[in-house]
Coordinates of C-alpha atoms in Angstrom, one line a residue:
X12 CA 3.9 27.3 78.3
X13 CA 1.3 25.1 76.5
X14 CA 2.1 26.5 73.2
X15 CA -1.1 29.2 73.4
X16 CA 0.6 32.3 72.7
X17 CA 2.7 33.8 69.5
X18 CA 5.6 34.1 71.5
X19 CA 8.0 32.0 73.7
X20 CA 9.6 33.7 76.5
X21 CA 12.9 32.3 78.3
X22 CA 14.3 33.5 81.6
X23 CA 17.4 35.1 81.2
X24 CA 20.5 33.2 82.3
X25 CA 23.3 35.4 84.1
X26 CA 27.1 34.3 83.3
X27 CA 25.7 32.2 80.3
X28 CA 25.5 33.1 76.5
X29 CA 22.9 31.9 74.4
X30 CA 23.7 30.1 71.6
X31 CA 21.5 29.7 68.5
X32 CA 20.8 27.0 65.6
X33 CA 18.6 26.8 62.4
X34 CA 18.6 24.1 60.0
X35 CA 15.5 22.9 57.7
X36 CA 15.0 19.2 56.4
X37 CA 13.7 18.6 52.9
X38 CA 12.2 15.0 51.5
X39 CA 14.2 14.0 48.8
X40 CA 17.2 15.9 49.2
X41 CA 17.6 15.2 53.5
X42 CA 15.1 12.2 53.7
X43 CA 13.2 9.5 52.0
X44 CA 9.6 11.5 51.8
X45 CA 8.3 7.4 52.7
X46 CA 10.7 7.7 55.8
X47 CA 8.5 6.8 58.8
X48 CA 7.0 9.9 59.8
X49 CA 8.7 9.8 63.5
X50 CA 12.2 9.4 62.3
X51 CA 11.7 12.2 60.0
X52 CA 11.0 14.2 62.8
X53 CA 13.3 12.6 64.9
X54 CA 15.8 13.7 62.3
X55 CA 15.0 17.4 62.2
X56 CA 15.5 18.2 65.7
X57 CA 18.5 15.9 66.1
X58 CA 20.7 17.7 63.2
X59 CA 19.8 21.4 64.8
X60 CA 20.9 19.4 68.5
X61 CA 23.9 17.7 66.9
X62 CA 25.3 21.4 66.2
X63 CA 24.5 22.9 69.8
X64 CA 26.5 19.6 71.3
X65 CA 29.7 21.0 69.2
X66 CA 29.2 24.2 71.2
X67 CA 29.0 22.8 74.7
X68 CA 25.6 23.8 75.1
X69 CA 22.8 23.1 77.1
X70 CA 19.5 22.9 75.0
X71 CA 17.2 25.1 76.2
X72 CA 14.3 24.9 73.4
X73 CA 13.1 24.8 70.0
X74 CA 10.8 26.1 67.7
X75 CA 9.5 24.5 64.4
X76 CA 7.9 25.7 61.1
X77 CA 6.5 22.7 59.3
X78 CA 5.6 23.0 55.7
X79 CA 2.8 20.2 54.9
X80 CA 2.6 19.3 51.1
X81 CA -1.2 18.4 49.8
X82 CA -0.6 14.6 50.4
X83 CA -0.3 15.2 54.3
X84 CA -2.6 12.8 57.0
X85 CA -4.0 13.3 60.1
X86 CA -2.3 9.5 61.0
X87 CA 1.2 10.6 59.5
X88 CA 1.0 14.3 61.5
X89 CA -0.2 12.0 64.6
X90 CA 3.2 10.0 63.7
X91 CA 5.8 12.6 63.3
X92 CA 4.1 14.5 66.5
X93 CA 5.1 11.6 68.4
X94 CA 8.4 11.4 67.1
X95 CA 9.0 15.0 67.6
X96 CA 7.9 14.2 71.5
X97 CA 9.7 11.5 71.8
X98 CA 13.3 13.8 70.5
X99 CA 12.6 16.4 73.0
X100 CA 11.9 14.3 76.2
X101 CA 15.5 12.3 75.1
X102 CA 17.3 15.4 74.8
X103 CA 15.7 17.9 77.5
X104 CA 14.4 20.2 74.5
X105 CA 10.7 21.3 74.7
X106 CA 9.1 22.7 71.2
X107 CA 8.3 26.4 72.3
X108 CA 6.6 27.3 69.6
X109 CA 6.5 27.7 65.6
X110 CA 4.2 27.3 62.4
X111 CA 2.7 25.3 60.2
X112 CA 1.8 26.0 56.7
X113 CA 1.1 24.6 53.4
X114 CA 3.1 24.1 50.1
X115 CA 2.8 22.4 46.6
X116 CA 6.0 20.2 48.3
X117 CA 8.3 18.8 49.3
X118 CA 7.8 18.3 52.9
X119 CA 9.9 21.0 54.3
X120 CA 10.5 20.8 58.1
X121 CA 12.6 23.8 59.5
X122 CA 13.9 23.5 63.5
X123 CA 16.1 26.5 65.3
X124 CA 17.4 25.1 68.3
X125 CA 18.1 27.4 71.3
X126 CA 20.5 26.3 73.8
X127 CA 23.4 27.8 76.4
X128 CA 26.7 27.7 77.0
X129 CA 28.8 29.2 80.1
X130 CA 29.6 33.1 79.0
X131 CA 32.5 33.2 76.9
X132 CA 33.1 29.5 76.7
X133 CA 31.7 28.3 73.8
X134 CA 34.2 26.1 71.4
X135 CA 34.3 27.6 67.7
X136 CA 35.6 26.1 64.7
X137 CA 37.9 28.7 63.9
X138 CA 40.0 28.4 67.3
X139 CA 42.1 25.8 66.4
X140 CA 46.1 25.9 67.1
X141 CA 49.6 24.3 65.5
X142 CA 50.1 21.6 67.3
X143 CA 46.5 20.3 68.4
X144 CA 45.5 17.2 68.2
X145 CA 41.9 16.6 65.8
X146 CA 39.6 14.1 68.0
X147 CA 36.2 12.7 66.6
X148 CA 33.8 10.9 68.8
X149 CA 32.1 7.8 68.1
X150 CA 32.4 6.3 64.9
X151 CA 32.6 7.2 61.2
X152 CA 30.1 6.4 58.2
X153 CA 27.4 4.4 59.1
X154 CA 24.6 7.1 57.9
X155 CA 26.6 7.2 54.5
X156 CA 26.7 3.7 54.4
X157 CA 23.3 3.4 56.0
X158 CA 22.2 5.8 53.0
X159 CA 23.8 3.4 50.4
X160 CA 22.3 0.3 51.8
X161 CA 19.0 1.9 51.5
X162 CA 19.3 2.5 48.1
X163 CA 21.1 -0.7 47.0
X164 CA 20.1 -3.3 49.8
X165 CA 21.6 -5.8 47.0
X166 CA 25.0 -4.3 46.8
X167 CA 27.6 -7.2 46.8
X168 CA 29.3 -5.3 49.8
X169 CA 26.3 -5.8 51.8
X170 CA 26.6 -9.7 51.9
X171 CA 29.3 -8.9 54.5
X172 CA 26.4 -7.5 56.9
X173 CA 24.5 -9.5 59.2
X174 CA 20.3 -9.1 60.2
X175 CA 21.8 -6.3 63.4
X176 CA 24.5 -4.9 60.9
X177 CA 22.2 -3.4 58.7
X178 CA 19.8 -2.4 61.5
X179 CA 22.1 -0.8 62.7
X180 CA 23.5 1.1 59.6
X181 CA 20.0 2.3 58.8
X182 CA 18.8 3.3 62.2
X183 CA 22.7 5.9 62.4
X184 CA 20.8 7.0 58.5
X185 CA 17.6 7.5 60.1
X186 CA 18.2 8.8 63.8
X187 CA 21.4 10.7 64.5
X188 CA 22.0 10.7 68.1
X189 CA 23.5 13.7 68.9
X190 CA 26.4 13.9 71.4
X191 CA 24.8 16.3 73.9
X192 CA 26.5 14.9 76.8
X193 CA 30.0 15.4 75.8
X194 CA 29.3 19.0 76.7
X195 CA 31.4 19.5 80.0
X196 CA 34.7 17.5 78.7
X197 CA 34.6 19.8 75.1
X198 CA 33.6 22.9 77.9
X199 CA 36.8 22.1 80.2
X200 CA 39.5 20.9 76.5
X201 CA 38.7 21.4 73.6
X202 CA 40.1 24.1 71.6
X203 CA 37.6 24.0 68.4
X204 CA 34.4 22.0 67.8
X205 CA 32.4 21.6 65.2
X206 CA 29.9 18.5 64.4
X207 CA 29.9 16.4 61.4
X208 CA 27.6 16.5 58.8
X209 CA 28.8 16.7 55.6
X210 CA 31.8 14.0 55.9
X211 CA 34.5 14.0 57.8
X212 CA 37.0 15.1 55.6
X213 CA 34.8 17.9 54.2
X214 CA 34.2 19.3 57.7
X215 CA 37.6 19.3 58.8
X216 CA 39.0 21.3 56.1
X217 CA 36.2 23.8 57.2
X218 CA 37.5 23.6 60.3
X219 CA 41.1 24.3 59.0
X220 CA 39.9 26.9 56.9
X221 CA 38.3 28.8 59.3
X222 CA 41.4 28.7 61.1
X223 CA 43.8 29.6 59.0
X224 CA 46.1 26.2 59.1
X225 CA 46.7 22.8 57.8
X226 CA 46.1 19.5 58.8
X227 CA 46.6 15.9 58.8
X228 CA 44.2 13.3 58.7
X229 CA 45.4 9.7 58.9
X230 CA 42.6 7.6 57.6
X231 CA 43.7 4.1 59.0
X232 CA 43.0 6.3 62.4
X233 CA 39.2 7.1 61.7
X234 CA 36.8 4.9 63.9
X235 CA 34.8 2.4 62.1
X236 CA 31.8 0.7 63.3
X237 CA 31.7 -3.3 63.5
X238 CA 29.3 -2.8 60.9
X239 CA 31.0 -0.1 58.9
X240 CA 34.1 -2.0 58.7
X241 CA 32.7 -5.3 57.8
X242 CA 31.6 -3.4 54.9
X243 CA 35.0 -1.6 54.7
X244 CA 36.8 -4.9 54.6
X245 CA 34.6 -6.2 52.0
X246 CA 35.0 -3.3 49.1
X247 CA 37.9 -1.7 50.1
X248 CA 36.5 1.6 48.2
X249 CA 33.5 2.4 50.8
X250 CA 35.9 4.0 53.1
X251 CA 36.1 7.1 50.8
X252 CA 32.1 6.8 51.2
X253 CA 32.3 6.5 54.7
X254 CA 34.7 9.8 55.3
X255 CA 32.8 12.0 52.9
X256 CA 29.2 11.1 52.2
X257 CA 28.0 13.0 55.6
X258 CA 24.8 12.5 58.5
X259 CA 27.5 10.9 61.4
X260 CA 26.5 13.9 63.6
X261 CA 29.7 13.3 65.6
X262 CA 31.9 15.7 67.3
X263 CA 34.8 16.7 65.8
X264 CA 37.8 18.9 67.7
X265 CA 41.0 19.9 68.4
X266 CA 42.3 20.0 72.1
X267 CA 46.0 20.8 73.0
X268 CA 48.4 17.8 72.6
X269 CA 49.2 18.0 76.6
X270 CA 45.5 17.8 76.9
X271 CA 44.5 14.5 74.9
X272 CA 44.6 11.9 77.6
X273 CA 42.6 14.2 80.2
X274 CA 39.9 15.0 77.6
X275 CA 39.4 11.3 76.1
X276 CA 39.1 10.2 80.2
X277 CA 36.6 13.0 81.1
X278 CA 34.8 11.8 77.4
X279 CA 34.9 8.1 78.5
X280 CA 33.3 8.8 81.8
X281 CA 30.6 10.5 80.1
X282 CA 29.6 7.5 77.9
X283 CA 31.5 9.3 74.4
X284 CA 34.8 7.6 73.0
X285 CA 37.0 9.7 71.4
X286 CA 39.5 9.2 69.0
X287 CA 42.6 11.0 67.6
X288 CA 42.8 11.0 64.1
X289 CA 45.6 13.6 63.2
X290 CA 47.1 16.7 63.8
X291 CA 47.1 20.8 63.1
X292 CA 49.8 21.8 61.7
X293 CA 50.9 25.3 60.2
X294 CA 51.1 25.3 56.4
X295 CA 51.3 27.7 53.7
X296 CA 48.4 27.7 51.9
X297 CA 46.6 25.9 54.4
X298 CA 45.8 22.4 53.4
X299 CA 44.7 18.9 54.7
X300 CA 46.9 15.7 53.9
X301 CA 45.5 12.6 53.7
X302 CA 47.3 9.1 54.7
X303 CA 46.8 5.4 54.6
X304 CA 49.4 3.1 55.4
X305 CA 51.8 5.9 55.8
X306 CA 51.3 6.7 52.1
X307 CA 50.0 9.9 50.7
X308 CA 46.0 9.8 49.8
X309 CA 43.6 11.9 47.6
X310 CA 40.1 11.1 47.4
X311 CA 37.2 12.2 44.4
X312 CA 34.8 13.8 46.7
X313 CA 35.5 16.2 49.4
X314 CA 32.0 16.4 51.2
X315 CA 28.6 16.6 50.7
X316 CA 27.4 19.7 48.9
X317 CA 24.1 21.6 49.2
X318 CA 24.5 23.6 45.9

């Protein structure tokens, strides 16, 4: 379909379930509005894709309502169309449709993702069991720290970073990559899934939450980046950044303790490291502990919050 009609239509899929995804961008709150215009929309599909890869799902499709404020250009729309392109060839997920409008601002950009999974397979967040063990893939906090650079490129921490360092810190800020093709090994082990995008620590105890248990979370154990840890190393305090400020858009799980070593092979041969980082346990209330160097930990912010 060359986007001519009012309506998308998808051929129905028999033994698979659909799953579905909305989340909207907003300059100033999720982006800088002098981002370049094809990260921005690089951005907004990748957060909607980030959530169907915690699912195990196969993007099918997406639709977009775009909300132009009066400072809008033909060159920046020309920009974040390509960027938008340039998302759905990486990722297999054709714009089907959607609207554009006007508005006295911000720049609002709202994606639903459409995507499947194999009927009845699909990996909540509330699924978790006593006993698991809680995986995340890739690494940790280099959006958050990305984030900070870009608004303190000065920071003393940041003398630790070389020229690529910081590329790469603001490049995790500015393009999430989401971790579509973990799909079959979180399919065939994991037990709960959820991505990460308001910190770590945050999104776990939602995880926890939703399943009615406790946790814990060793922080020596959370993946840094070369990059990340540089900076870690150098102002000890940026870890508690780097676990709670939010935009990794990594996977984070629980699979069955007998299952770890099969799922973190079937992840490596897919291109996705995985790493364990603590443990479900069955607590009354249900809480998450935090460690670091075997000690006990509490930390000022829990995640990022939208209200």
């Amino acid at each position: 379909m060359a986007l001519l009609d009012d309506a998308a239509r998808l051929p129905g899929e028999a033994g698979r379930d659909l799953v579905l995804k909305v989340d909207a961008i907003v300059a100033g709150v999720h982006f800088f509005a002098d981002d370049p215009p094809a990260d921005i929309a690089w951005k907004a599909l990748a957060v909607n894709l980030s959530d169907l890869a915690a699912k195990g799902a196969t993007p099918r499709g997406f639709l977009l309502a775009l909300a132009l404020p009066p400072d809008w250009t033909e060159d920046w729309l020309a920009a974040f169309s390509q960027g938008l392109q340039a998302g759905a060839d990486a990722t297999g997920c054709p714009l089907l449709g959607g609207d554009t409008v006007k508005t006295p601002g911000p720049l609002t950009i709202s994606v639903t993702a459409l995507g499947s999974v194999p009927a009845g397979r699909m990996p909540v967040r509330m699924a978790a069991k006593a006993g698991d063990a809680i995986l995340v893939s890739g690494a940790i906090g280099d959006a958050a720290l990305g984030l900070a650079l870009r608004l303190d490129p000065d920071a003393a921490w940041a003398g630790a970073l070389n020229g690529a360092d910081r590329a790469h810190l603001l490049d995790r800020y500015l393009r999430p990559q989401p971790r579509l093709t973990l799909a079959p090994a979180l399919l065939a082990h994991a037990r709960a899934a959820m991505d990460v995008s308001d910190g770590l620590v945050g999104d776990l105890r939602k995880m926890l939450k939703a399943s009615g248990l406790g946790g814990r979370l060793d922080l020596d154990a959370v993946p840094l980046s070369r990059a990340a840890a540089a900076a870690v190393a150098r102002e000890p305090a940026l870890l508690e950044r780097a676990v709670t400020g939010g935009d990794d858009y990594e996977i984070l799980c629980t699979v069955a303790a007998s299952e770890v070593s099969a799922f973190r092979a079937h992840a490596a041969a897919l291109g996705v490291p995985m790493t364990p980082i603590g443990d479900v346990v069955a607590s009354t209330p249900a809480e998450l502990l935090l460690s670091r160097g075997g000690a006990p930990v509490s930390l000022a912010q829990g995640s990022f919050s939208h209200f």
